[in-house]
mmCIF file of C-alpha atoms and ligand atoms in Angstrom:
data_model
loop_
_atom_site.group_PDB
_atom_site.id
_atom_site.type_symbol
_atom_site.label_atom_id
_atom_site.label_comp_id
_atom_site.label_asym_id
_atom_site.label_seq_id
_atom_site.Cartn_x
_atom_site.Cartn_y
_atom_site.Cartn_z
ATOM 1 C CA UNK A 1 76.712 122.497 115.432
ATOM 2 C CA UNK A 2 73.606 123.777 113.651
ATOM 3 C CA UNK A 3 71.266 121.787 115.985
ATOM 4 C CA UNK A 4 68.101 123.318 113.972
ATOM 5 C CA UNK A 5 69.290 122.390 110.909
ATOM 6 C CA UNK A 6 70.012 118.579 112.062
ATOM 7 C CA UNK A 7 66.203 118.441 113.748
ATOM 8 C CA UNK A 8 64.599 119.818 110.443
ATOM 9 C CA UNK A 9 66.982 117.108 108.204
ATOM 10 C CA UNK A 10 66.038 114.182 110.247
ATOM 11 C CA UNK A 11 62.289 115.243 110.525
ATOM 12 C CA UNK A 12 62.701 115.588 105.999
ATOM 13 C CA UNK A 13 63.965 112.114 106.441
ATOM 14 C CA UNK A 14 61.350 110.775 108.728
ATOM 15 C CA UNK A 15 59.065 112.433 106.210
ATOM 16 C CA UNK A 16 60.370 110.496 103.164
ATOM 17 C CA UNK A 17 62.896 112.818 101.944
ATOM 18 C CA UNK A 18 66.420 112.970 101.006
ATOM 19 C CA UNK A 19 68.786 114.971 102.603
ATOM 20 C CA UNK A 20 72.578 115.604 101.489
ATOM 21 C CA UNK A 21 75.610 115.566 104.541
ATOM 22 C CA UNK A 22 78.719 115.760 104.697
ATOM 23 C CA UNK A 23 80.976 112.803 105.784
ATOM 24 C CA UNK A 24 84.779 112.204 106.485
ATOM 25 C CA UNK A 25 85.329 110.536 103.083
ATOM 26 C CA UNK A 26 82.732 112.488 100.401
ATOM 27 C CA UNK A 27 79.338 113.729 100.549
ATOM 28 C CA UNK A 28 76.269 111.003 100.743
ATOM 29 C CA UNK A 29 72.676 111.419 99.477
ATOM 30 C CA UNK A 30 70.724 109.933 102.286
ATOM 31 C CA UNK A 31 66.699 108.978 102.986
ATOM 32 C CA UNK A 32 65.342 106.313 104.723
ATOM 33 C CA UNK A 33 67.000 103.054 104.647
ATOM 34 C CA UNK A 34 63.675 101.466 105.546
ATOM 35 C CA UNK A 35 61.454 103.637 103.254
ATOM 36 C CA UNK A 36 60.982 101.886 100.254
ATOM 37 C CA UNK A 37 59.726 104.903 98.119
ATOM 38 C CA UNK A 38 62.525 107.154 99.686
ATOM 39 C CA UNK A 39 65.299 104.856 98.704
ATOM 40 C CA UNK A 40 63.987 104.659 95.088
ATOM 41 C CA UNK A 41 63.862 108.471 95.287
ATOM 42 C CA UNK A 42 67.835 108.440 95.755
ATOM 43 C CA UNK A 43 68.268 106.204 92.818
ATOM 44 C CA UNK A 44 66.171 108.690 90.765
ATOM 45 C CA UNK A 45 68.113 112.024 91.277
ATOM 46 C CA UNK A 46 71.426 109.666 91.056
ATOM 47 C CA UNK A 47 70.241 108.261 87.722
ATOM 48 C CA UNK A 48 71.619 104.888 89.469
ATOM 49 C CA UNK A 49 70.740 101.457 87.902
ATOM 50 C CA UNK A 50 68.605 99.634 90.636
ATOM 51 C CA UNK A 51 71.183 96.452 90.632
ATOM 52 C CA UNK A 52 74.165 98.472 92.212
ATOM 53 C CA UNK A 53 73.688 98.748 96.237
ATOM 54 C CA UNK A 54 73.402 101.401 99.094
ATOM 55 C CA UNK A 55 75.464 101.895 102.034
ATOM 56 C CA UNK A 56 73.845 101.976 105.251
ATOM 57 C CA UNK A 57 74.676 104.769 107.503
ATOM 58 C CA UNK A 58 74.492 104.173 111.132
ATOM 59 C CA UNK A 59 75.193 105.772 114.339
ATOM 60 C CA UNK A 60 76.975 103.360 116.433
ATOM 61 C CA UNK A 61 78.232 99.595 116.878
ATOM 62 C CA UNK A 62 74.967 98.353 118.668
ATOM 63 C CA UNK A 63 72.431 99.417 115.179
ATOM 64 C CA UNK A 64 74.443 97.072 113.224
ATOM 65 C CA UNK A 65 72.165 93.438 114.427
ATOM 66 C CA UNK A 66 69.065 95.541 113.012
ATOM 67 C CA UNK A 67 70.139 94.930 109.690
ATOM 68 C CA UNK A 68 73.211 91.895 109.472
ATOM 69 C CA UNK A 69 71.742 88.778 110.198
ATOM 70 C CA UNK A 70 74.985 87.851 111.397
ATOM 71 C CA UNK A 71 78.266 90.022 112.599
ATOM 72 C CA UNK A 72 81.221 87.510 112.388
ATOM 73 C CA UNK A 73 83.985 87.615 114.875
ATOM 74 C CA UNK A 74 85.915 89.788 112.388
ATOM 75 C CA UNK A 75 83.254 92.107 111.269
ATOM 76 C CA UNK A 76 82.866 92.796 115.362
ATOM 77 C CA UNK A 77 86.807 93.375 115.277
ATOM 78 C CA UNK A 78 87.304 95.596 112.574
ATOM 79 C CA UNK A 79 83.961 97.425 113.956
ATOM 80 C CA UNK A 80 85.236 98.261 117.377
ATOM 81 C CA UNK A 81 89.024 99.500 115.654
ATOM 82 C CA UNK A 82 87.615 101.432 113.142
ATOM 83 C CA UNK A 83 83.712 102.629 113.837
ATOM 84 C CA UNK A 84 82.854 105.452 113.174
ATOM 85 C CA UNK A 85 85.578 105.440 110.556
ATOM 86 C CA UNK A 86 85.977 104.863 106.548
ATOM 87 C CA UNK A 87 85.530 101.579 106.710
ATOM 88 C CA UNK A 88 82.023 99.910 105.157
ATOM 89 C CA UNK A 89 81.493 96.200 106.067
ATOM 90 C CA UNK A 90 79.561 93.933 103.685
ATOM 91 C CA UNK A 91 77.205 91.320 105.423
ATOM 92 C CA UNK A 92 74.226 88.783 105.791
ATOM 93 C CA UNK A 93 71.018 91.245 104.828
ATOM 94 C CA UNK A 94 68.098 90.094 107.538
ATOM 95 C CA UNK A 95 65.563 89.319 105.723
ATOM 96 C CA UNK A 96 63.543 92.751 106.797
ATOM 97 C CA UNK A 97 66.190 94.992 105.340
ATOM 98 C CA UNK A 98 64.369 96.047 102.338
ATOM 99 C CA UNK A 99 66.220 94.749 98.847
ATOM 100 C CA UNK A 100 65.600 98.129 96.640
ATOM 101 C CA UNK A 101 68.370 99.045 99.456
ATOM 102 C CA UNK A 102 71.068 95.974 98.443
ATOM 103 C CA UNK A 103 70.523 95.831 95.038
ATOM 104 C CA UNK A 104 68.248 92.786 95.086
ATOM 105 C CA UNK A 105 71.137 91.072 96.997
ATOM 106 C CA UNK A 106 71.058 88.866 100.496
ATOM 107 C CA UNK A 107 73.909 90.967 102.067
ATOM 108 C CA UNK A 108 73.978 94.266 103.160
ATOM 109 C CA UNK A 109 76.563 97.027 103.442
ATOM 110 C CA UNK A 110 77.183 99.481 106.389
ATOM 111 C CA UNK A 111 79.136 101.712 107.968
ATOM 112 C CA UNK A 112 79.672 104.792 110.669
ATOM 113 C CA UNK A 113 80.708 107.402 109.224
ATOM 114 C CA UNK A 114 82.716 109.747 111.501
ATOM 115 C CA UNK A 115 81.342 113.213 111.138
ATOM 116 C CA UNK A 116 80.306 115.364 113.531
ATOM 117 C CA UNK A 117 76.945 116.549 111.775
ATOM 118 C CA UNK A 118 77.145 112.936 110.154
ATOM 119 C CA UNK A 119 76.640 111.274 113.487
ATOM 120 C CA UNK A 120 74.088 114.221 115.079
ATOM 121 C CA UNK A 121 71.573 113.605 111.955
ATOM 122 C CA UNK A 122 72.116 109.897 112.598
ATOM 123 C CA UNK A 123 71.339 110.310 116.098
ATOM 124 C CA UNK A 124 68.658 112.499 115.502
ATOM 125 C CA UNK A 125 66.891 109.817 112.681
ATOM 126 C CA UNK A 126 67.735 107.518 115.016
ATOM 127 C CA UNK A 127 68.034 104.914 111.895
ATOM 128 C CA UNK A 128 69.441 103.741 109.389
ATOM 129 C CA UNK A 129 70.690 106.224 106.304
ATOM 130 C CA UNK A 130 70.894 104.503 102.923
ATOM 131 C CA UNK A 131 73.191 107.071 100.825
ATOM 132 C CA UNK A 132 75.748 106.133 97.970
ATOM 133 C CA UNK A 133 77.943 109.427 97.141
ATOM 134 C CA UNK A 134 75.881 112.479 96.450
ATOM 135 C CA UNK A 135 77.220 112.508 92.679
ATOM 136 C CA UNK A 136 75.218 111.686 89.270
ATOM 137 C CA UNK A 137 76.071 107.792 88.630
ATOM 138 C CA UNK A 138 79.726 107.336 87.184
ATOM 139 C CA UNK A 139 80.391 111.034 87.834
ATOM 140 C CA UNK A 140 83.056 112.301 90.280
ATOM 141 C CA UNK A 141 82.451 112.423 94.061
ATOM 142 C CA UNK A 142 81.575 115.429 95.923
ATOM 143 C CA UNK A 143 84.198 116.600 98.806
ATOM 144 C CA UNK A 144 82.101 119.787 99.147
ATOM 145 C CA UNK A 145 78.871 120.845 99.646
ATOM 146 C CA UNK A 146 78.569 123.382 96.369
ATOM 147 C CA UNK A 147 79.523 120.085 94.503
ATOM 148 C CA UNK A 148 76.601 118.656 95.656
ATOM 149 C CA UNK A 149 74.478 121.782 95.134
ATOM 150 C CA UNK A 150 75.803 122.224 91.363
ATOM 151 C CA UNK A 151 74.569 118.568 90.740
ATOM 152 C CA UNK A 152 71.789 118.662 92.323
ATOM 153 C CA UNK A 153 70.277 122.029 93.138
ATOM 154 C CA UNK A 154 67.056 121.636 94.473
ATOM 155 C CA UNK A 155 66.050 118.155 93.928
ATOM 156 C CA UNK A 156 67.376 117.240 97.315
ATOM 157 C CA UNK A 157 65.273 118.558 100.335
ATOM 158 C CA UNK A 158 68.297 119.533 102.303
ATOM 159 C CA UNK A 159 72.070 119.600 102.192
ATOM 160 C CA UNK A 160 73.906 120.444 105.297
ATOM 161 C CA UNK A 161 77.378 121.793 104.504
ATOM 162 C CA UNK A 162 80.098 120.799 106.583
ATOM 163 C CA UNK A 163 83.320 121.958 104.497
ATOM 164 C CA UNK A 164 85.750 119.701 102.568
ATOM 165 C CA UNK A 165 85.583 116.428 103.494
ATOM 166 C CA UNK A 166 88.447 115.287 105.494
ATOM 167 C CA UNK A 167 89.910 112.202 103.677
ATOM 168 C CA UNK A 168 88.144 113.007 100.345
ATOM 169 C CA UNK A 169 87.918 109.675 98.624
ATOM 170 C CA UNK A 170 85.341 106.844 99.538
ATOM 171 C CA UNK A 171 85.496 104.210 102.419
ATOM 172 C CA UNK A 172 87.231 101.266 102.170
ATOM 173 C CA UNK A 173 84.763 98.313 101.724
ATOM 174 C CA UNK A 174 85.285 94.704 103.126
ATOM 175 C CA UNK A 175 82.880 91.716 102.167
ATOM 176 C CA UNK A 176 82.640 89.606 105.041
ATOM 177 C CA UNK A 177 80.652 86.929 103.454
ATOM 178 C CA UNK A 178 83.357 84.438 103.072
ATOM 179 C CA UNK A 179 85.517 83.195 105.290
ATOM 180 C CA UNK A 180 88.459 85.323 104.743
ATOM 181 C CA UNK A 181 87.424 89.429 104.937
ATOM 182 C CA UNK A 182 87.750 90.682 101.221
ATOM 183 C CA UNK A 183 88.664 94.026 100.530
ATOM 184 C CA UNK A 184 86.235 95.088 97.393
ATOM 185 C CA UNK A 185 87.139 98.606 96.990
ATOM 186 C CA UNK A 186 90.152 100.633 98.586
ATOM 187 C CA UNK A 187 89.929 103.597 100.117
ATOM 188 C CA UNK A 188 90.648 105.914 103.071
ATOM 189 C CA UNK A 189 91.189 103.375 105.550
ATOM 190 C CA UNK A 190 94.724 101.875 104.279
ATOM 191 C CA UNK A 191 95.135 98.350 104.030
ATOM 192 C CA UNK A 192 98.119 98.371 106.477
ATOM 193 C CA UNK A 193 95.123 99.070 109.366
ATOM 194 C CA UNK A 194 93.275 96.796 108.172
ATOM 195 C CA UNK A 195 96.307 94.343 108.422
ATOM 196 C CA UNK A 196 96.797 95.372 112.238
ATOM 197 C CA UNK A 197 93.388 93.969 112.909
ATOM 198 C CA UNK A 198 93.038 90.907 110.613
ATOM 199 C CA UNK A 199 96.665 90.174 110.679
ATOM 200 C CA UNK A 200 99.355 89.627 107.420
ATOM 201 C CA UNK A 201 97.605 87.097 105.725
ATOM 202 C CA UNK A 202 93.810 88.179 106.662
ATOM 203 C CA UNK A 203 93.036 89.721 103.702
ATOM 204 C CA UNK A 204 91.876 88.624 99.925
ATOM 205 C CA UNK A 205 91.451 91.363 97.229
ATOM 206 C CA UNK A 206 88.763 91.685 94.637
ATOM 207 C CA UNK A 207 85.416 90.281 93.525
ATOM 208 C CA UNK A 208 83.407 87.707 95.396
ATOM 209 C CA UNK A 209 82.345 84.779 93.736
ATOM 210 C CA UNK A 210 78.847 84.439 94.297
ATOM 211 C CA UNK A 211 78.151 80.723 96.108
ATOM 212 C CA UNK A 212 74.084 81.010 95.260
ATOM 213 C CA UNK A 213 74.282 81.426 91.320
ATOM 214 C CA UNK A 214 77.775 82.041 89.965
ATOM 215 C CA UNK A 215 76.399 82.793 86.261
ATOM 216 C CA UNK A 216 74.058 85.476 87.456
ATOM 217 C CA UNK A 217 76.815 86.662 89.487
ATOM 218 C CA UNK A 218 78.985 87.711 86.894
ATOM 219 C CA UNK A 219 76.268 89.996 85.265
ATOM 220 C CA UNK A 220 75.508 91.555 88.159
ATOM 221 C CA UNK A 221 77.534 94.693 89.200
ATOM 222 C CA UNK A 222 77.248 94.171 93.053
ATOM 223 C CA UNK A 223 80.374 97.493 92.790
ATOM 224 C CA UNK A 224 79.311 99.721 90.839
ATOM 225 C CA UNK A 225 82.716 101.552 92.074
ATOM 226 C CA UNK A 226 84.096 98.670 90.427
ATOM 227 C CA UNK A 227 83.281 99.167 86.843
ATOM 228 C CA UNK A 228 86.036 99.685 84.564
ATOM 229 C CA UNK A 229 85.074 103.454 83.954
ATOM 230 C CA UNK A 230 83.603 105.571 87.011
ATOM 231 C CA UNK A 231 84.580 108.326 89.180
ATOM 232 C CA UNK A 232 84.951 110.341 85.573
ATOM 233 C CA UNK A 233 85.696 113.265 85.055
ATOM 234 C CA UNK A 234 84.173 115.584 81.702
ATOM 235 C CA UNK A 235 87.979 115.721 80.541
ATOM 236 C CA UNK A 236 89.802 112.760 78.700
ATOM 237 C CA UNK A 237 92.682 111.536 80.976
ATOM 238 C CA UNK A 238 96.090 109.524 80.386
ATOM 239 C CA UNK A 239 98.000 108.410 82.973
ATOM 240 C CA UNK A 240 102.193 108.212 82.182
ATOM 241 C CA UNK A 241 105.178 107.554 83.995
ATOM 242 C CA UNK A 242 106.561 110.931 84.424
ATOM 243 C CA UNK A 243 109.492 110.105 82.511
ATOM 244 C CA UNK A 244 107.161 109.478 79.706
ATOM 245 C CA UNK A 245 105.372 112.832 79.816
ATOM 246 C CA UNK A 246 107.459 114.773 77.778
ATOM 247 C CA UNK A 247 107.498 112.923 74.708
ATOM 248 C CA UNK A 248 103.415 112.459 75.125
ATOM 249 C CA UNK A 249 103.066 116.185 75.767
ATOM 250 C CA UNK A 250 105.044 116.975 72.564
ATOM 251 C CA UNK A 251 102.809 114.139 70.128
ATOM 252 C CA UNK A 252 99.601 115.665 71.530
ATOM 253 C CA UNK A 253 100.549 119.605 71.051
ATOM 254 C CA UNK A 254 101.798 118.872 67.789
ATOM 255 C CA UNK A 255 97.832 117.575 66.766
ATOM 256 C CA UNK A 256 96.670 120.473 67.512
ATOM 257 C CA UNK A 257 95.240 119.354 71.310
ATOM 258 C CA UNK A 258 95.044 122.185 73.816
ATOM 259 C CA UNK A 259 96.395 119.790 76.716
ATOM 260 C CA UNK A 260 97.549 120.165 80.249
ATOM 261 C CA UNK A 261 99.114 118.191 82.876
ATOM 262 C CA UNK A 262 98.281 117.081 86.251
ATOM 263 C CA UNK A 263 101.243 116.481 88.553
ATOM 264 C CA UNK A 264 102.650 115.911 91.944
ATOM 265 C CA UNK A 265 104.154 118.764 93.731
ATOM 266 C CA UNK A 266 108.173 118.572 92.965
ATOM 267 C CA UNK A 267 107.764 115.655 90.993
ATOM 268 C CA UNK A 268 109.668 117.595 88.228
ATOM 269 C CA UNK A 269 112.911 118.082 90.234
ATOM 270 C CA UNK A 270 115.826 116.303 88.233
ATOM 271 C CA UNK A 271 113.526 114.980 85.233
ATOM 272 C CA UNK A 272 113.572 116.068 81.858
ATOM 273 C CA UNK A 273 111.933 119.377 80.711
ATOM 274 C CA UNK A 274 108.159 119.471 79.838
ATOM 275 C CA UNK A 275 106.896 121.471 76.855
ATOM 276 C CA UNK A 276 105.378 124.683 78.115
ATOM 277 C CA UNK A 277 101.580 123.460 79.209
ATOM 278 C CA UNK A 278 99.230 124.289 81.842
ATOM 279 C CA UNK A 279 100.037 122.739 85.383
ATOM 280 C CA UNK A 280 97.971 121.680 87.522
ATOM 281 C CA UNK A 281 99.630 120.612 91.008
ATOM 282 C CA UNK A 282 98.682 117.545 93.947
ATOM 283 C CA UNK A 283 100.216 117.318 97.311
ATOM 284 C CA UNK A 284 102.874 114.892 97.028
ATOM 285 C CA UNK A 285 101.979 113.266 99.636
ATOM 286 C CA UNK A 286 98.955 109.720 99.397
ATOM 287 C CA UNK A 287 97.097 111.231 102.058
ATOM 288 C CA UNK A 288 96.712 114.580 100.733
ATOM 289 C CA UNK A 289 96.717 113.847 97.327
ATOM 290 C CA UNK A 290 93.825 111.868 97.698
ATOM 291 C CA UNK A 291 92.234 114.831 99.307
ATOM 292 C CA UNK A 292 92.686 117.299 96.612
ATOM 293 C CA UNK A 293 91.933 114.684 93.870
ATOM 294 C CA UNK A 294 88.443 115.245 93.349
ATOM 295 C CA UNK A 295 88.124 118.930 93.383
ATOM 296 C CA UNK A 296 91.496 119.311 91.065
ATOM 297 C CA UNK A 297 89.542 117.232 88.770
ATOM 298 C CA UNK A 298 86.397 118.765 88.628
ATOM 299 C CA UNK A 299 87.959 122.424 88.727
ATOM 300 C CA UNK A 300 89.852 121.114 85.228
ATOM 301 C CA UNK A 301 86.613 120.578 83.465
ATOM 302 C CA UNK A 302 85.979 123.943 83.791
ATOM 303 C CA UNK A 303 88.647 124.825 81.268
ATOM 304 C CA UNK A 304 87.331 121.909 78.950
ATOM 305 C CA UNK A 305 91.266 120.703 77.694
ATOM 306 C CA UNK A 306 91.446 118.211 74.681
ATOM 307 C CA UNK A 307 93.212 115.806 77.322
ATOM 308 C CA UNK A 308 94.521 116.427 80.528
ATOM 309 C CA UNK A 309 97.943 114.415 80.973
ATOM 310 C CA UNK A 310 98.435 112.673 84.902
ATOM 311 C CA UNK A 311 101.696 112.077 86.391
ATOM 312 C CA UNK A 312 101.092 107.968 87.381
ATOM 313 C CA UNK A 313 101.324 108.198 91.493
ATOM 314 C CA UNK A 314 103.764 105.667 92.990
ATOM 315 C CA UNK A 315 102.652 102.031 92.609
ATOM 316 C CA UNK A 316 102.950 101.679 96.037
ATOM 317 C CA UNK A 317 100.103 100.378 98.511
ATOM 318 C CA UNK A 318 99.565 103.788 100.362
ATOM 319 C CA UNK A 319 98.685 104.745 97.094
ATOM 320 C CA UNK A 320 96.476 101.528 96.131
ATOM 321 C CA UNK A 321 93.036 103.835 96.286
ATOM 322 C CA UNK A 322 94.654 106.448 94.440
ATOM 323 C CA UNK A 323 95.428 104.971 91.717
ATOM 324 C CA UNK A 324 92.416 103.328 91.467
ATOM 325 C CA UNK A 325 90.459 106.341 90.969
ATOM 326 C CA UNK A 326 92.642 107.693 88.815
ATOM 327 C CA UNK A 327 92.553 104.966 86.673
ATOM 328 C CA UNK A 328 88.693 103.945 86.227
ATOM 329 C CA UNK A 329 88.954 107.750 85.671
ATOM 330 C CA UNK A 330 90.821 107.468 83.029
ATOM 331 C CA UNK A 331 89.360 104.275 81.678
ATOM 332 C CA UNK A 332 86.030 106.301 80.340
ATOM 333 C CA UNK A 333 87.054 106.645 77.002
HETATM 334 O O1 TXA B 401 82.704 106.776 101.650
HETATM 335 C C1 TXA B 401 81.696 106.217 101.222
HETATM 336 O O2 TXA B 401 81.564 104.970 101.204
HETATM 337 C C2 TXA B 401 80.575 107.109 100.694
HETATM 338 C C3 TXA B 401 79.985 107.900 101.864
HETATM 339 C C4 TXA B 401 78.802 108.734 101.453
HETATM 340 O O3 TXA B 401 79.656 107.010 102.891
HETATM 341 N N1 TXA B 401 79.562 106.339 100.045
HETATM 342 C C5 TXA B 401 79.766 105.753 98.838
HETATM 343 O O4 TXA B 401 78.620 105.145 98.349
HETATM 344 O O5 TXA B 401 80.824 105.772 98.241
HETATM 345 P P1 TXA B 401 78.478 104.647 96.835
HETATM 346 O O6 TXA B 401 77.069 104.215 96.721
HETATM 347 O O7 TXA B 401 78.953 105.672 95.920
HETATM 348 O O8 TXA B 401 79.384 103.376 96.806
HETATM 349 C C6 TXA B 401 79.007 102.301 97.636
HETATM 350 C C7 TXA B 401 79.632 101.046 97.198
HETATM 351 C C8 TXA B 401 79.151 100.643 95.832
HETATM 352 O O9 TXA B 401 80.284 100.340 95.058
HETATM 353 C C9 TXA B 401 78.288 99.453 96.120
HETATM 354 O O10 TXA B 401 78.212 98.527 95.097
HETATM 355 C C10 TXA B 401 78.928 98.865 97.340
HETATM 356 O O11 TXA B 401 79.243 100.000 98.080
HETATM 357 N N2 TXA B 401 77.980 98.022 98.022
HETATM 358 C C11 TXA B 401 76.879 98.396 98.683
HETATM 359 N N3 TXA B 401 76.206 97.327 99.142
HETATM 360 C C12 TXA B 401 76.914 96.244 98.761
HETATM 361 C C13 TXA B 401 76.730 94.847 98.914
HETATM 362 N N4 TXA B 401 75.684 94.343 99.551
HETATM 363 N N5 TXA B 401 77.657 94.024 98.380
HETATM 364 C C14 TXA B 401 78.731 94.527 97.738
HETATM 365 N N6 TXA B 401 78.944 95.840 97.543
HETATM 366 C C15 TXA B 401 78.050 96.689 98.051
HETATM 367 MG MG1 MG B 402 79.791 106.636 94.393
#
C-alpha cells in the first residue's frame, strides 16, 4: 500500500480538495462530506445538478450514528452482513449532515466500500467521503483509474490508482425509510443476499413515495441512476434478442450504417448466422460480464460505429443490474 500517497490524499481532503480512489464497484470522486464548499466542488467537475445526492463513504459500522439519525433494526442487519461491501443504505439525515450533500433531502445515503486503499484513505480522513462515481453526469462509470484521468485530468487534486475495479458496476442501494427495505438501484450485491438477510418477502423494488410532499416528490430526481437515460455511452445502442440480430444487422448495413455487435461469449453456438460485422465479446457469465461492461463500452466509442447492436443478457435476476445498465444505456437516444 502506497502509505505516502494515502497521508498526502487525506491531508488534500482535510484541505478542501477532491481526491479520486478506487473502490470494489467503480471509481468515486471524493472531498469532504462535511465541507460545504468541497462538496459543491465535486458537483462542479461532475457537471451534476445539485438535486441528485452523494454517497457517503465511511470506514466502519460505528461512523454510521454521525450521520443517520436513526439505524433501524434492518439497516444494522444488512450492515454487519455486508459492510464494507457494495451495498449503500439510504437513511434519516441528522440534521448536521450538511444538505448540498443529500440533495436538499432529510435522508442520507452511505456505505463502506471494501477497498483496500478505499478503507486506508478513509481511515486516514478519519470522516466521512461524499463521492458519486468519478464520471461526467450521465456518462459511463469509471472501473479504472486512466478513465478517471481522461475525464478529468487535472481538475481533481489526486487520483490514487488501484487497478480495475473488482465488481465493476455500482452498489446496490436500499432505502430504509419505510418500513419494508426498498431496493432503489441494483447492483453488485445480488438481490438473492440481500434476501438471506431480510428474508423472501423483505424486499420492495423501485421508487419511494415521498410521505412529506408527494407532488414535489415526483419532480425531484432523488436517483439520478434512475433516469431513463444514464450510464451512456458516445455510441447509439439497441438491445435484441439474439435471435433477432440477424435480421436487424442486415436492415441497418443495408442503410449504409457502419454497425457492430456486442455479444456474449458463445452465445452464437447453434443460432442463425450473423452478417459479417465487427464483434465485440462479454464473459458469459453475470458476474463477469458486469465487470467488463463498462470498459467494452467505452473502448467502442473509440471506433465511433453508426450503432452498436447488444445481444439482450438473460432476463434473469442475476442479471437484474445488468440489464439495467444496459438499458438506460441504450435509452439515450
Ligand atoms: O458503487 C457506488 O455506489 C459508487 C462508488 C463510488 O461508491 N458510487 C456511486 O455514486 O455510484 P453515484 O453518485 O454515481 O450514485 C449514487 C446514487 C445516486 O443515484 C443517488 O441519487 C443515490 O445514490 N442517492 C444518494 N443519496 C440518496 C438519498 N438520500 N436518497 C435516495 N438516493 C440517494
Ligand atoms: Mg454515477
Amino acid at each position: 500500500m502506497p502509505n505516502k500517497l494515502i497521508a498526502l490524499a487525506a491531508e488534500r481532503l482535510r484541505a478542501g480538495g477532491v481526491v479520486a480512489f478506487p473502490t470494489e464497484t467503480v471509481y468515486g470522486l471524493g472531498a469532504d462530506a462535511r465541507n460545504e464548499d468541497a462538496v459543491r466542488r465535486v458537483f462542479a467537475i461532475k457537471g451534476r445538478p445539485a438535486e441528485h445526492p452523494l454517497i457517503v463513504h465511511l470506514a466502519e459500522i460505528d461512523q454510521a450514528g454521525a450521520w443517520a439519525a436513526e439505524i433501524t433494526q434492518p439497516a444494522r442487519q444488512l450492515m454487519a452482513r455486508f459492510w464494507p461491501g457494495p451495498l449503500t443504505l439510504v437513511l434519516p439525515a441528522r440534521d448536521d449532515v450538511p444538505r448540498v450533500v443529500t440533495g436538499g433531502q432529510d435522508s442520507v445515503a452511505l456505505r463502506a466500500p471494501n477497498h483496500p486503499m478505499a478503507l486506508a484513505l478513509l481511515r486516514k480522513f478519519s470522516g466521512g467521503l461524499a463521492a458519486p462515481s468519478a464520471n461526467r453526469f450521465g456518462a459511463v462509470s469509471p472501473t479504472e483509474a486512466w478513465h478517471v484521468r481522461t475525464a478529468f485530468g487535472m481538475q481533481v487534486d489526486q487520483l490514487l490508482d488501484g487497478g480495475p475495479c473488482r465488481y465493476g458496476l455500482e452498489s446496490t442501494i436500499v432505502s430504509l425509510l419505510d418500513e419494508r427495505p426498498r431496493v432503489l438501484r441494483p447492483g453488485a450485491l445480488p438481490l438473492s443476499a440481500l434476501r438471506e438477510v431480510l428474508g423472501e418477502d423483505g424486499i420492495e423494488f423501485g421508487e419511494q413515495p415521498n410521505l412529506a410532499s408527494p407532488s414535489v416528490s415526483s419532480s425531484l430526481p432523488r436517483v439520478p441512476g434512475s433516469l431513463a437515460a444514464h450510464y451512456a455511452p458516445a455510441t447509439p445502442l439497441e438491445i435484441h434478442p439474439i435471435e433477432a440480430l440477424p435480421a436487424r444487422a442486415a436492415a441497418l448495413l443495408n442503410q449504409g450504417l457502419r454497425i457492430a455487435l456486442l455479444r456474449r461469449n458463445q452465445s452464437l453456438r447453434g443460432k442463425p448466422s450473423l452478417p459479417s460485422l465487427p464483434q465485440f465479446l462479454l464473459p458469459a457469465r453475470a458476474e463477469t460480464y458486469a465487470r467488463s461492461l463498462y470498459a467494452r463500452l467505452r473502448e467502442l466509442d473509440r471506433f465511433a460505429f453508426d450503432c452498436v447492436l447488444v445481444e439482450a443478457p438473460p432476463d434473469d435476476e442475476t442479471w437484474w443490474a445488468v440489464n439495467d445498465r444496459l438499458s438506460r444505456a441504450a435509452a439515450s437516444r
